[in-house]
Amino acid sequence: MSLTTDESVAAATDDTTLVDTSCTATIDAPIEQVDIPAWCFSLADADYQACSHAHYAAGSTTAPDGRRMSINVEVVGGTIIVQHYVEDIAEPDHLRLVSHSDLFTSTGRTKIDVTWELKVTRIDDRTCQFTNRFRSSAPPEMLDFLAGQGLDFDTFRTARRPNSEAHNREETPGFAKSIERHARARAGSERS
C-alpha cells in the first residue's frame, strides 16, 4: 500500500478554518467492488480502533431526519473529540460526512465543525486510489470559548495543524486496508 500526503491542500479557507488535510493510499481492489458508504456505516468498533492508536470508539445510527450517522470518538493532539457525522453525499465512490462535534479540552467543552470526505478513483482494473480528507473549522461557540480563555485563535490553529496532519497520515492506510477487505468480502458474497 502506498501512502502520500498532500501537504499543499489548497483549502477554500476562511478565517475560521483550523485544519484541511488530505492523504491518499492505494486500495488493491477494483473500484467496482468498493462501496464507501456501505463500509463506513457497517464499520465495526474494533476495525475503527485498529486504524489509528487515537481511535477509541465508533458506531452507526440515524440522524433525526433519517440520514445515516457515524459516531466516532478519537483523541487528536491530546483533545477528545466526539464526532456526529451525518451523511451529506453517499455514493459508492464518494462519501462526505458533516459533524458539529464535541471537543473536550483541558479547560472545558466546546464545539468544532468537521467535514470528513472519502473518495476512490480508478487506477486500473485491479486498484484504486483512496483519498481521506478532513476539514475542521471553528463555529461561533468555539470562538467564544477561546476568547473566554484568553487564547488567540491563530495560535490555537497553528498548534492543532501538525497533530491533525499526523493523525490523517496514520489513519489513511488503515482505512484503505479496511475498505479493501470490505470490497473483497462483498465481491466474495456476490459470487456465492
Short mmCIF file of N, CA and C in Angstrom, two decimals:
data_model
loop_
_atom_site.label_atom_id
_atom_site.label_comp_id
_atom_site.label_asym_id
_atom_site.label_seq_id
_atom_site.Cartn_x
_atom_site.Cartn_y
_atom_site.Cartn_z
N MET A 1 0.86 -1.17 0.00
CA MET A 1 0.00 0.00 0.00
C MET A 1 0.90 1.23 0.00
N SER A 2 0.64 2.13 -0.92
CA SER A 2 1.42 3.36 -0.93
C SER A 2 0.65 4.44 -0.20
N LEU A 3 1.38 5.37 0.35
CA LEU A 3 0.77 6.46 1.10
C LEU A 3 1.46 7.75 0.70
N THR A 4 0.65 8.74 0.35
CA THR A 4 1.20 10.06 0.09
C THR A 4 0.40 11.05 0.90
N THR A 5 1.03 12.13 1.24
CA THR A 5 0.36 13.20 1.97
C THR A 5 0.39 14.44 1.12
N ASP A 6 -0.76 15.04 0.92
CA ASP A 6 -0.84 16.29 0.18
C ASP A 6 -0.69 17.42 1.18
N GLU A 7 0.52 17.90 1.33
CA GLU A 7 0.80 18.97 2.29
C GLU A 7 0.30 20.32 1.78
N SER A 8 -0.05 20.37 0.50
CA SER A 8 -0.43 21.66 -0.08
C SER A 8 -1.90 21.68 -0.46
N VAL A 9 -2.74 21.05 0.36
CA VAL A 9 -4.16 21.09 0.07
C VAL A 9 -4.57 22.55 0.01
N ALA A 10 -5.05 22.97 -1.15
CA ALA A 10 -5.45 24.37 -1.33
C ALA A 10 -6.88 24.51 -0.84
N ALA A 11 -7.00 24.79 0.42
CA ALA A 11 -8.32 24.88 1.04
C ALA A 11 -8.97 26.20 0.69
N ALA A 12 -10.26 26.11 0.49
CA ALA A 12 -11.05 27.34 0.36
C ALA A 12 -11.29 27.79 1.79
N THR A 13 -10.24 28.30 2.38
CA THR A 13 -10.31 28.62 3.80
C THR A 13 -10.88 30.00 4.04
N ASP A 14 -11.47 30.11 5.20
CA ASP A 14 -11.86 31.43 5.67
C ASP A 14 -11.12 31.63 6.99
N ASP A 15 -11.43 32.65 7.68
CA ASP A 15 -10.67 32.93 8.89
C ASP A 15 -11.02 32.01 10.06
N THR A 16 -11.94 31.05 9.89
CA THR A 16 -12.25 30.11 10.97
C THR A 16 -11.78 28.69 10.68
N THR A 17 -11.13 28.46 9.54
CA THR A 17 -10.62 27.13 9.22
C THR A 17 -9.47 26.78 10.14
N LEU A 18 -9.56 25.60 10.75
CA LEU A 18 -8.49 25.12 11.61
C LEU A 18 -7.52 24.25 10.83
N VAL A 19 -8.05 23.21 10.20
CA VAL A 19 -7.22 22.23 9.51
C VAL A 19 -7.92 21.81 8.22
N ASP A 20 -7.15 21.59 7.17
CA ASP A 20 -7.64 20.99 5.94
C ASP A 20 -6.52 20.08 5.46
N THR A 21 -6.69 18.77 5.66
CA THR A 21 -5.63 17.83 5.35
C THR A 21 -6.17 16.68 4.52
N SER A 22 -5.34 16.20 3.62
CA SER A 22 -5.73 15.13 2.71
C SER A 22 -4.57 14.16 2.55
N CYS A 23 -4.88 12.87 2.63
CA CYS A 23 -3.88 11.82 2.40
C CYS A 23 -4.47 10.79 1.46
N THR A 24 -3.60 10.09 0.73
CA THR A 24 -4.05 9.05 -0.18
C THR A 24 -3.33 7.75 0.09
N ALA A 25 -3.98 6.66 -0.28
CA ALA A 25 -3.38 5.33 -0.20
C ALA A 25 -4.01 4.50 -1.31
N THR A 26 -3.32 3.45 -1.71
CA THR A 26 -3.82 2.57 -2.75
C THR A 26 -4.64 1.45 -2.14
N ILE A 27 -5.77 1.16 -2.78
CA ILE A 27 -6.62 0.03 -2.40
C ILE A 27 -6.45 -1.03 -3.49
N ASP A 28 -6.09 -2.24 -3.09
CA ASP A 28 -5.91 -3.34 -4.03
C ASP A 28 -7.23 -4.07 -4.24
N ALA A 29 -8.14 -3.38 -4.89
CA ALA A 29 -9.44 -3.93 -5.28
C ALA A 29 -9.98 -3.07 -6.40
N PRO A 30 -10.73 -3.67 -7.32
CA PRO A 30 -11.32 -2.87 -8.40
C PRO A 30 -12.32 -1.87 -7.83
N ILE A 31 -12.39 -0.71 -8.45
CA ILE A 31 -13.29 0.34 -7.95
C ILE A 31 -14.74 -0.14 -7.93
N GLU A 32 -15.10 -1.04 -8.84
CA GLU A 32 -16.48 -1.54 -8.91
C GLU A 32 -16.88 -2.31 -7.66
N GLN A 33 -15.89 -2.81 -6.92
CA GLN A 33 -16.18 -3.57 -5.69
C GLN A 33 -16.26 -2.68 -4.45
N VAL A 34 -15.84 -1.43 -4.58
CA VAL A 34 -15.77 -0.52 -3.43
C VAL A 34 -17.11 0.19 -3.24
N ASP A 35 -17.57 0.23 -2.00
CA ASP A 35 -18.76 0.99 -1.64
C ASP A 35 -18.45 1.65 -0.29
N ILE A 36 -17.97 2.89 -0.36
CA ILE A 36 -17.52 3.57 0.86
C ILE A 36 -18.65 3.75 1.87
N PRO A 37 -19.86 4.20 1.49
CA PRO A 37 -20.92 4.32 2.50
C PRO A 37 -21.25 2.97 3.17
N ALA A 38 -21.31 1.90 2.37
CA ALA A 38 -21.60 0.59 2.96
C ALA A 38 -20.51 0.21 3.96
N TRP A 39 -19.26 0.51 3.62
CA TRP A 39 -18.15 0.24 4.55
C TRP A 39 -18.30 1.08 5.82
N CYS A 40 -18.47 2.38 5.64
CA CYS A 40 -18.50 3.30 6.78
C CYS A 40 -19.61 2.96 7.77
N PHE A 41 -20.80 2.72 7.26
CA PHE A 41 -21.94 2.53 8.15
C PHE A 41 -22.08 1.10 8.65
N SER A 42 -21.11 0.24 8.28
CA SER A 42 -21.06 -1.10 8.86
C SER A 42 -19.72 -1.34 9.56
N LEU A 43 -18.90 -0.30 9.67
CA LEU A 43 -17.58 -0.42 10.27
C LEU A 43 -17.69 -0.82 11.74
N ALA A 44 -17.10 -1.94 12.06
CA ALA A 44 -17.11 -2.43 13.45
C ALA A 44 -16.21 -1.55 14.32
N ASP A 45 -16.58 -1.43 15.57
CA ASP A 45 -15.83 -0.64 16.53
C ASP A 45 -14.36 -1.06 16.56
N ALA A 46 -14.09 -2.36 16.60
CA ALA A 46 -12.71 -2.86 16.66
C ALA A 46 -11.95 -2.50 15.39
N ASP A 47 -12.61 -2.53 14.23
CA ASP A 47 -11.94 -2.16 12.98
C ASP A 47 -11.59 -0.68 12.97
N TYR A 48 -12.50 0.17 13.48
CA TYR A 48 -12.22 1.60 13.57
C TYR A 48 -11.01 1.83 14.49
N GLN A 49 -11.00 1.17 15.63
CA GLN A 49 -9.90 1.34 16.58
C GLN A 49 -8.57 0.87 15.98
N ALA A 50 -8.61 -0.15 15.14
CA ALA A 50 -7.38 -0.69 14.54
C ALA A 50 -6.74 0.26 13.53
N CYS A 51 -7.49 1.23 13.04
CA CYS A 51 -6.97 2.14 12.01
C CYS A 51 -6.09 3.25 12.58
N SER A 52 -6.14 3.49 13.89
CA SER A 52 -5.31 4.52 14.50
C SER A 52 -5.25 4.31 16.01
N HIS A 53 -4.09 4.56 16.59
CA HIS A 53 -3.98 4.47 18.05
C HIS A 53 -4.84 5.53 18.74
N ALA A 54 -5.27 6.56 18.00
CA ALA A 54 -6.07 7.65 18.56
C ALA A 54 -7.58 7.40 18.47
N HIS A 55 -7.97 6.28 17.86
CA HIS A 55 -9.39 5.94 17.72
C HIS A 55 -9.85 5.14 18.93
N TYR A 56 -10.94 5.57 19.56
CA TYR A 56 -11.43 4.91 20.76
C TYR A 56 -12.76 4.20 20.59
N ALA A 57 -13.64 4.71 19.73
CA ALA A 57 -14.94 4.06 19.56
C ALA A 57 -15.61 4.56 18.29
N ALA A 58 -16.45 3.70 17.70
CA ALA A 58 -17.25 4.07 16.54
C ALA A 58 -18.53 3.26 16.54
N GLY A 59 -19.55 3.85 16.01
CA GLY A 59 -20.83 3.18 15.86
C GLY A 59 -21.67 3.93 14.86
N SER A 60 -22.77 3.33 14.45
CA SER A 60 -23.65 3.95 13.47
C SER A 60 -25.06 4.04 14.02
N THR A 61 -25.76 5.07 13.59
CA THR A 61 -27.15 5.29 13.97
C THR A 61 -27.78 6.13 12.86
N THR A 62 -28.90 6.75 13.15
CA THR A 62 -29.51 7.67 12.19
C THR A 62 -29.74 9.02 12.85
N ALA A 63 -29.66 10.05 12.04
CA ALA A 63 -29.95 11.41 12.50
C ALA A 63 -31.47 11.57 12.60
N PRO A 64 -31.94 12.60 13.29
CA PRO A 64 -33.38 12.82 13.42
C PRO A 64 -34.11 12.88 12.07
N ASP A 65 -33.41 13.33 11.01
CA ASP A 65 -34.06 13.42 9.69
C ASP A 65 -33.97 12.12 8.89
N GLY A 66 -33.43 11.05 9.51
CA GLY A 66 -33.37 9.75 8.86
C GLY A 66 -32.08 9.44 8.13
N ARG A 67 -31.21 10.44 7.95
CA ARG A 67 -29.94 10.17 7.28
C ARG A 67 -29.04 9.35 8.20
N ARG A 68 -28.18 8.54 7.58
CA ARG A 68 -27.25 7.72 8.36
C ARG A 68 -26.23 8.60 9.07
N MET A 69 -25.80 8.12 10.23
CA MET A 69 -24.84 8.86 11.04
C MET A 69 -23.78 7.91 11.58
N SER A 70 -22.54 8.35 11.54
CA SER A 70 -21.42 7.63 12.13
C SER A 70 -20.95 8.43 13.35
N ILE A 71 -20.92 7.77 14.49
CA ILE A 71 -20.45 8.41 15.72
C ILE A 71 -19.03 7.89 15.97
N ASN A 72 -18.06 8.81 16.06
CA ASN A 72 -16.67 8.43 16.27
C ASN A 72 -16.11 9.18 17.47
N VAL A 73 -15.30 8.48 18.25
CA VAL A 73 -14.61 9.09 19.38
C VAL A 73 -13.12 8.88 19.15
N GLU A 74 -12.38 9.99 19.16
CA GLU A 74 -10.94 9.90 18.98
C GLU A 74 -10.25 11.01 19.77
N VAL A 75 -8.95 10.85 19.92
CA VAL A 75 -8.13 11.86 20.59
C VAL A 75 -7.09 12.33 19.59
N VAL A 76 -7.12 13.63 19.29
CA VAL A 76 -6.14 14.21 18.37
C VAL A 76 -5.43 15.33 19.11
N GLY A 77 -4.13 15.23 19.20
CA GLY A 77 -3.35 16.25 19.90
C GLY A 77 -3.71 16.37 21.36
N GLY A 78 -4.09 15.24 21.97
CA GLY A 78 -4.45 15.24 23.39
C GLY A 78 -5.86 15.72 23.69
N THR A 79 -6.65 15.99 22.66
CA THR A 79 -8.00 16.50 22.84
C THR A 79 -9.02 15.45 22.41
N ILE A 80 -9.97 15.14 23.27
CA ILE A 80 -11.02 14.18 22.94
C ILE A 80 -12.05 14.87 22.04
N ILE A 81 -12.40 14.17 20.95
CA ILE A 81 -13.41 14.67 20.02
C ILE A 81 -14.47 13.59 19.84
N VAL A 82 -15.73 13.98 20.01
CA VAL A 82 -16.86 13.09 19.72
C VAL A 82 -17.54 13.66 18.49
N GLN A 83 -17.45 12.89 17.39
CA GLN A 83 -17.97 13.36 16.11
C GLN A 83 -19.32 12.70 15.82
N HIS A 84 -20.24 13.50 15.33
CA HIS A 84 -21.59 13.04 14.98
C HIS A 84 -21.74 13.24 13.47
N TYR A 85 -21.08 12.38 12.70
CA TYR A 85 -21.01 12.56 11.25
C TYR A 85 -22.32 12.14 10.57
N VAL A 86 -22.96 13.08 9.89
CA VAL A 86 -24.18 12.81 9.15
C VAL A 86 -23.85 12.82 7.66
N GLU A 87 -24.40 11.84 6.94
CA GLU A 87 -24.09 11.76 5.50
C GLU A 87 -24.64 12.97 4.76
N ASP A 88 -23.78 13.51 3.90
CA ASP A 88 -24.12 14.65 3.06
C ASP A 88 -24.13 14.22 1.60
N ILE A 89 -23.12 13.45 1.20
CA ILE A 89 -23.06 12.79 -0.11
C ILE A 89 -22.76 11.33 0.18
N ALA A 90 -23.53 10.43 -0.43
CA ALA A 90 -23.32 9.00 -0.20
C ALA A 90 -23.44 8.25 -1.53
N GLU A 91 -22.31 8.12 -2.21
CA GLU A 91 -22.21 7.37 -3.46
C GLU A 91 -21.13 6.31 -3.25
N PRO A 92 -21.17 5.20 -4.00
CA PRO A 92 -20.18 4.15 -3.77
C PRO A 92 -18.73 4.63 -3.76
N ASP A 93 -18.41 5.62 -4.60
CA ASP A 93 -17.02 6.09 -4.68
C ASP A 93 -16.77 7.42 -3.96
N HIS A 94 -17.79 7.94 -3.26
CA HIS A 94 -17.64 9.25 -2.62
C HIS A 94 -18.60 9.37 -1.44
N LEU A 95 -18.03 9.60 -0.28
CA LEU A 95 -18.83 9.82 0.92
C LEU A 95 -18.36 11.10 1.58
N ARG A 96 -19.30 12.01 1.81
CA ARG A 96 -18.97 13.22 2.57
C ARG A 96 -19.89 13.26 3.77
N LEU A 97 -19.27 13.45 4.94
CA LEU A 97 -19.98 13.49 6.21
C LEU A 97 -19.69 14.83 6.88
N VAL A 98 -20.70 15.38 7.55
CA VAL A 98 -20.51 16.63 8.27
C VAL A 98 -20.90 16.44 9.74
N SER A 99 -20.18 17.13 10.61
CA SER A 99 -20.42 16.97 12.04
C SER A 99 -20.22 18.29 12.77
N HIS A 100 -21.13 18.56 13.67
CA HIS A 100 -20.96 19.63 14.66
C HIS A 100 -20.52 18.89 15.92
N SER A 101 -19.21 18.71 16.06
CA SER A 101 -18.61 17.79 17.01
C SER A 101 -18.38 18.41 18.38
N ASP A 102 -18.29 17.55 19.38
CA ASP A 102 -17.95 17.96 20.74
C ASP A 102 -16.45 17.83 20.93
N LEU A 103 -15.83 18.88 21.43
CA LEU A 103 -14.39 18.93 21.67
C LEU A 103 -14.17 19.14 23.17
N PHE A 104 -13.47 18.20 23.80
CA PHE A 104 -13.24 18.26 25.25
C PHE A 104 -11.79 18.64 25.50
N THR A 105 -11.56 19.88 25.89
CA THR A 105 -10.21 20.37 26.16
C THR A 105 -9.92 20.30 27.66
N SER A 106 -8.70 20.58 28.01
CA SER A 106 -8.34 20.57 29.44
C SER A 106 -9.02 21.71 30.20
N THR A 107 -9.54 22.70 29.48
CA THR A 107 -10.19 23.83 30.15
C THR A 107 -11.71 23.86 29.95
N GLY A 108 -12.26 22.80 29.32
CA GLY A 108 -13.71 22.74 29.16
C GLY A 108 -14.13 22.17 27.82
N ARG A 109 -15.42 22.16 27.61
CA ARG A 109 -16.03 21.58 26.42
C ARG A 109 -16.51 22.68 25.48
N THR A 110 -16.31 22.44 24.17
CA THR A 110 -16.79 23.36 23.15
C THR A 110 -17.20 22.57 21.93
N LYS A 111 -17.46 23.24 20.84
CA LYS A 111 -17.86 22.61 19.58
C LYS A 111 -16.83 22.88 18.51
N ILE A 112 -16.77 21.99 17.53
CA ILE A 112 -15.92 22.15 16.35
C ILE A 112 -16.68 21.56 15.18
N ASP A 113 -16.63 22.22 14.03
CA ASP A 113 -17.28 21.71 12.83
C ASP A 113 -16.26 20.93 12.02
N VAL A 114 -16.65 19.73 11.59
CA VAL A 114 -15.74 18.86 10.85
C VAL A 114 -16.47 18.31 9.62
N THR A 115 -15.78 18.33 8.49
CA THR A 115 -16.24 17.65 7.28
C THR A 115 -15.23 16.56 6.97
N TRP A 116 -15.73 15.33 6.84
CA TRP A 116 -14.88 14.18 6.53
C TRP A 116 -15.30 13.70 5.15
N GLU A 117 -14.35 13.66 4.24
CA GLU A 117 -14.66 13.29 2.86
C GLU A 117 -13.75 12.15 2.43
N LEU A 118 -14.37 11.09 1.91
CA LEU A 118 -13.66 9.89 1.46
C LEU A 118 -14.01 9.65 0.00
N LYS A 119 -13.00 9.44 -0.84
CA LYS A 119 -13.22 9.21 -2.27
C LYS A 119 -12.30 8.11 -2.76
N VAL A 120 -12.76 7.41 -3.79
CA VAL A 120 -11.89 6.50 -4.51
C VAL A 120 -11.95 6.84 -5.99
N THR A 121 -10.79 6.71 -6.65
CA THR A 121 -10.71 6.90 -8.09
C THR A 121 -9.97 5.70 -8.68
N ARG A 122 -10.36 5.35 -9.87
CA ARG A 122 -9.79 4.18 -10.54
C ARG A 122 -8.34 4.44 -10.92
N ILE A 123 -7.47 3.48 -10.62
CA ILE A 123 -6.09 3.50 -11.12
C ILE A 123 -6.01 2.58 -12.34
N ASP A 124 -6.45 1.33 -12.15
CA ASP A 124 -6.51 0.36 -13.24
C ASP A 124 -7.59 -0.66 -12.90
N ASP A 125 -7.62 -1.79 -13.60
CA ASP A 125 -8.69 -2.78 -13.39
C ASP A 125 -8.65 -3.43 -12.02
N ARG A 126 -7.52 -3.36 -11.33
CA ARG A 126 -7.37 -4.06 -10.06
C ARG A 126 -7.15 -3.16 -8.85
N THR A 127 -6.92 -1.87 -9.08
CA THR A 127 -6.60 -0.98 -7.96
C THR A 127 -7.29 0.37 -8.10
N CYS A 128 -7.42 1.04 -6.97
CA CYS A 128 -7.95 2.40 -6.98
C CYS A 128 -7.23 3.21 -5.90
N GLN A 129 -7.33 4.50 -6.04
CA GLN A 129 -6.71 5.40 -5.06
C GLN A 129 -7.77 5.92 -4.10
N PHE A 130 -7.47 5.80 -2.83
CA PHE A 130 -8.35 6.27 -1.77
C PHE A 130 -7.82 7.60 -1.27
N THR A 131 -8.71 8.59 -1.14
CA THR A 131 -8.35 9.89 -0.58
C THR A 131 -9.18 10.11 0.68
N ASN A 132 -8.50 10.40 1.76
CA ASN A 132 -9.11 10.67 3.06
C ASN A 132 -8.83 12.13 3.39
N ARG A 133 -9.88 12.94 3.40
CA ARG A 133 -9.71 14.37 3.64
C ARG A 133 -10.62 14.80 4.78
N PHE A 134 -10.08 15.61 5.66
CA PHE A 134 -10.95 16.24 6.64
C PHE A 134 -10.59 17.71 6.81
N ARG A 135 -11.64 18.47 7.05
CA ARG A 135 -11.53 19.90 7.25
C ARG A 135 -12.25 20.22 8.55
N SER A 136 -11.64 21.05 9.35
CA SER A 136 -12.31 21.48 10.58
C SER A 136 -12.31 23.00 10.64
N SER A 137 -13.34 23.52 11.27
CA SER A 137 -13.44 24.96 11.43
C SER A 137 -14.08 25.28 12.77
N ALA A 138 -13.87 26.50 13.18
CA ALA A 138 -14.36 26.95 14.49
C ALA A 138 -15.73 27.61 14.33
N PRO A 139 -16.77 27.00 14.90
CA PRO A 139 -18.07 27.67 14.91
C PRO A 139 -18.06 28.78 15.97
N PRO A 140 -19.10 29.59 16.02
CA PRO A 140 -19.13 30.68 17.00
C PRO A 140 -18.89 30.23 18.44
N GLU A 141 -19.42 29.04 18.81
CA GLU A 141 -19.21 28.56 20.19
C GLU A 141 -17.73 28.42 20.52
N MET A 142 -16.95 27.91 19.54
CA MET A 142 -15.52 27.72 19.78
C MET A 142 -14.81 29.07 19.86
N LEU A 143 -15.15 29.98 18.97
CA LEU A 143 -14.52 31.30 19.00
C LEU A 143 -14.78 31.99 20.34
N ASP A 144 -16.01 31.90 20.84
CA ASP A 144 -16.34 32.47 22.15
C ASP A 144 -15.58 31.76 23.27
N PHE A 145 -15.49 30.44 23.17
CA PHE A 145 -14.78 29.64 24.17
C PHE A 145 -13.30 30.06 24.24
N LEU A 146 -12.66 30.16 23.07
CA LEU A 146 -11.25 30.54 23.04
C LEU A 146 -11.06 31.96 23.58
N ALA A 147 -11.92 32.87 23.16
CA ALA A 147 -11.82 34.26 23.63
C ALA A 147 -12.00 34.32 25.15
N GLY A 148 -12.93 33.53 25.68
CA GLY A 148 -13.16 33.50 27.12
C GLY A 148 -11.98 32.95 27.90
N GLN A 149 -11.16 32.13 27.22
CA GLN A 149 -9.96 31.57 27.84
C GLN A 149 -8.75 32.49 27.65
N GLY A 150 -8.95 33.55 26.88
CA GLY A 150 -7.83 34.43 26.57
C GLY A 150 -6.87 33.82 25.56
N LEU A 151 -7.35 32.86 24.76
CA LEU A 151 -6.50 32.19 23.78
C LEU A 151 -6.65 32.84 22.42
N ASP A 152 -5.54 33.00 21.75
CA ASP A 152 -5.52 33.55 20.40
C ASP A 152 -5.88 32.45 19.40
N PHE A 153 -6.85 32.72 18.53
CA PHE A 153 -7.31 31.72 17.57
C PHE A 153 -6.19 31.24 16.66
N ASP A 154 -5.37 32.15 16.14
CA ASP A 154 -4.30 31.75 15.23
C ASP A 154 -3.28 30.85 15.91
N THR A 155 -3.00 31.10 17.18
CA THR A 155 -2.09 30.25 17.93
C THR A 155 -2.70 28.87 18.11
N PHE A 156 -3.99 28.81 18.45
CA PHE A 156 -4.71 27.55 18.59
C PHE A 156 -4.69 26.78 17.28
N ARG A 157 -4.97 27.46 16.18
CA ARG A 157 -4.99 26.82 14.85
C ARG A 157 -3.61 26.26 14.51
N THR A 158 -2.58 27.05 14.72
CA THR A 158 -1.21 26.62 14.39
C THR A 158 -0.81 25.40 15.22
N ALA A 159 -1.22 25.35 16.46
CA ALA A 159 -0.88 24.22 17.33
C ALA A 159 -1.61 22.93 16.91
N ARG A 160 -2.81 23.03 16.38
CA ARG A 160 -3.60 21.85 16.01
C ARG A 160 -3.15 21.21 14.71
N ARG A 161 -2.66 22.00 13.79
CA ARG A 161 -2.38 21.51 12.43
C ARG A 161 -1.42 20.31 12.40
N PRO A 162 -0.24 20.35 13.01
CA PRO A 162 0.67 19.19 12.90
C PRO A 162 0.07 17.90 13.45
N ASN A 163 -0.65 17.97 14.57
CA ASN A 163 -1.26 16.77 15.14
C ASN A 163 -2.32 16.20 14.21
N SER A 164 -3.12 17.07 13.60
CA SER A 164 -4.18 16.62 12.70
C SER A 164 -3.60 15.99 11.45
N GLU A 165 -2.56 16.58 10.90
CA GLU A 165 -1.93 16.01 9.71
C GLU A 165 -1.29 14.67 10.01
N ALA A 166 -0.62 14.55 11.16
CA ALA A 166 -0.01 13.27 11.55
C ALA A 166 -1.10 12.21 11.75
N HIS A 167 -2.20 12.60 12.35
CA HIS A 167 -3.31 11.66 12.57
C HIS A 167 -3.85 11.16 11.23
N ASN A 168 -4.01 12.05 10.26
CA ASN A 168 -4.51 11.64 8.95
C ASN A 168 -3.53 10.68 8.26
N ARG A 169 -2.23 10.96 8.37
CA ARG A 169 -1.22 10.07 7.78
C ARG A 169 -1.27 8.69 8.41
N GLU A 170 -1.62 8.63 9.71
CA GLU A 170 -1.69 7.32 10.37
C GLU A 170 -2.96 6.56 9.99
N GLU A 171 -4.11 7.23 9.99
CA GLU A 171 -5.36 6.50 9.80
C GLU A 171 -5.65 6.15 8.34
N THR A 172 -5.14 6.93 7.38
CA THR A 172 -5.48 6.70 5.98
C THR A 172 -5.12 5.30 5.49
N PRO A 173 -3.91 4.79 5.71
CA PRO A 173 -3.63 3.43 5.24
C PRO A 173 -4.48 2.38 5.95
N GLY A 174 -4.82 2.62 7.22
CA GLY A 174 -5.70 1.68 7.94
C GLY A 174 -7.09 1.67 7.35
N PHE A 175 -7.63 2.85 7.05
CA PHE A 175 -8.94 2.92 6.41
C PHE A 175 -8.89 2.24 5.04
N ALA A 176 -7.83 2.48 4.27
CA ALA A 176 -7.72 1.88 2.93
C ALA A 176 -7.72 0.36 3.01
N LYS A 177 -6.97 -0.18 3.94
CA LYS A 177 -6.94 -1.65 4.11
C LYS A 177 -8.30 -2.18 4.54
N SER A 178 -8.98 -1.46 5.41
CA SER A 178 -10.30 -1.88 5.86
C SER A 178 -11.31 -1.83 4.71
N ILE A 179 -11.27 -0.78 3.90
CA ILE A 179 -12.15 -0.67 2.73
C ILE A 179 -11.83 -1.79 1.75
N GLU A 180 -10.57 -2.10 1.59
CA GLU A 180 -10.13 -3.18 0.70
C GLU A 180 -10.72 -4.52 1.16
N ARG A 181 -10.63 -4.81 2.46
CA ARG A 181 -11.21 -6.06 2.99
C ARG A 181 -12.72 -6.09 2.77
N HIS A 182 -13.37 -4.95 3.00
CA HIS A 182 -14.82 -4.86 2.80
C HIS A 182 -15.18 -5.12 1.34
N ALA A 183 -14.40 -4.53 0.41
CA ALA A 183 -14.66 -4.73 -1.03
C ALA A 183 -14.49 -6.18 -1.42
N ARG A 184 -13.45 -6.82 -0.92
CA ARG A 184 -13.20 -8.24 -1.26
C ARG A 184 -14.29 -9.13 -0.66
N ALA A 185 -14.73 -8.81 0.54
CA ALA A 185 -15.81 -9.59 1.17
C ALA A 185 -17.10 -9.45 0.37
N ARG A 186 -17.39 -8.23 -0.09
CA ARG A 186 -18.59 -8.00 -0.92
C ARG A 186 -18.50 -8.78 -2.22
N ALA A 187 -17.32 -8.75 -2.83
CA ALA A 187 -17.14 -9.47 -4.10
C ALA A 187 -17.32 -10.96 -3.90
N GLY A 188 -16.81 -11.48 -2.77
CA GLY A 188 -16.97 -12.89 -2.46
C GLY A 188 -18.40 -13.29 -2.22
N SER A 189 -19.16 -12.44 -1.55
CA SER A 189 -20.56 -12.75 -1.27
C SER A 189 -21.42 -12.63 -2.52
N GLU A 190 -21.03 -11.76 -3.46
CA GLU A 190 -21.77 -11.63 -4.72
C GLU A 190 -21.57 -12.85 -5.62
N ARG A 191 -20.40 -13.49 -5.50
CA ARG A 191 -20.12 -14.68 -6.30
C ARG A 191 -20.83 -15.91 -5.76
N SER A 192 -21.15 -15.91 -4.45
CA SER A 192 -21.77 -17.08 -3.82
C SER A 192 -23.20 -17.25 -4.23
#
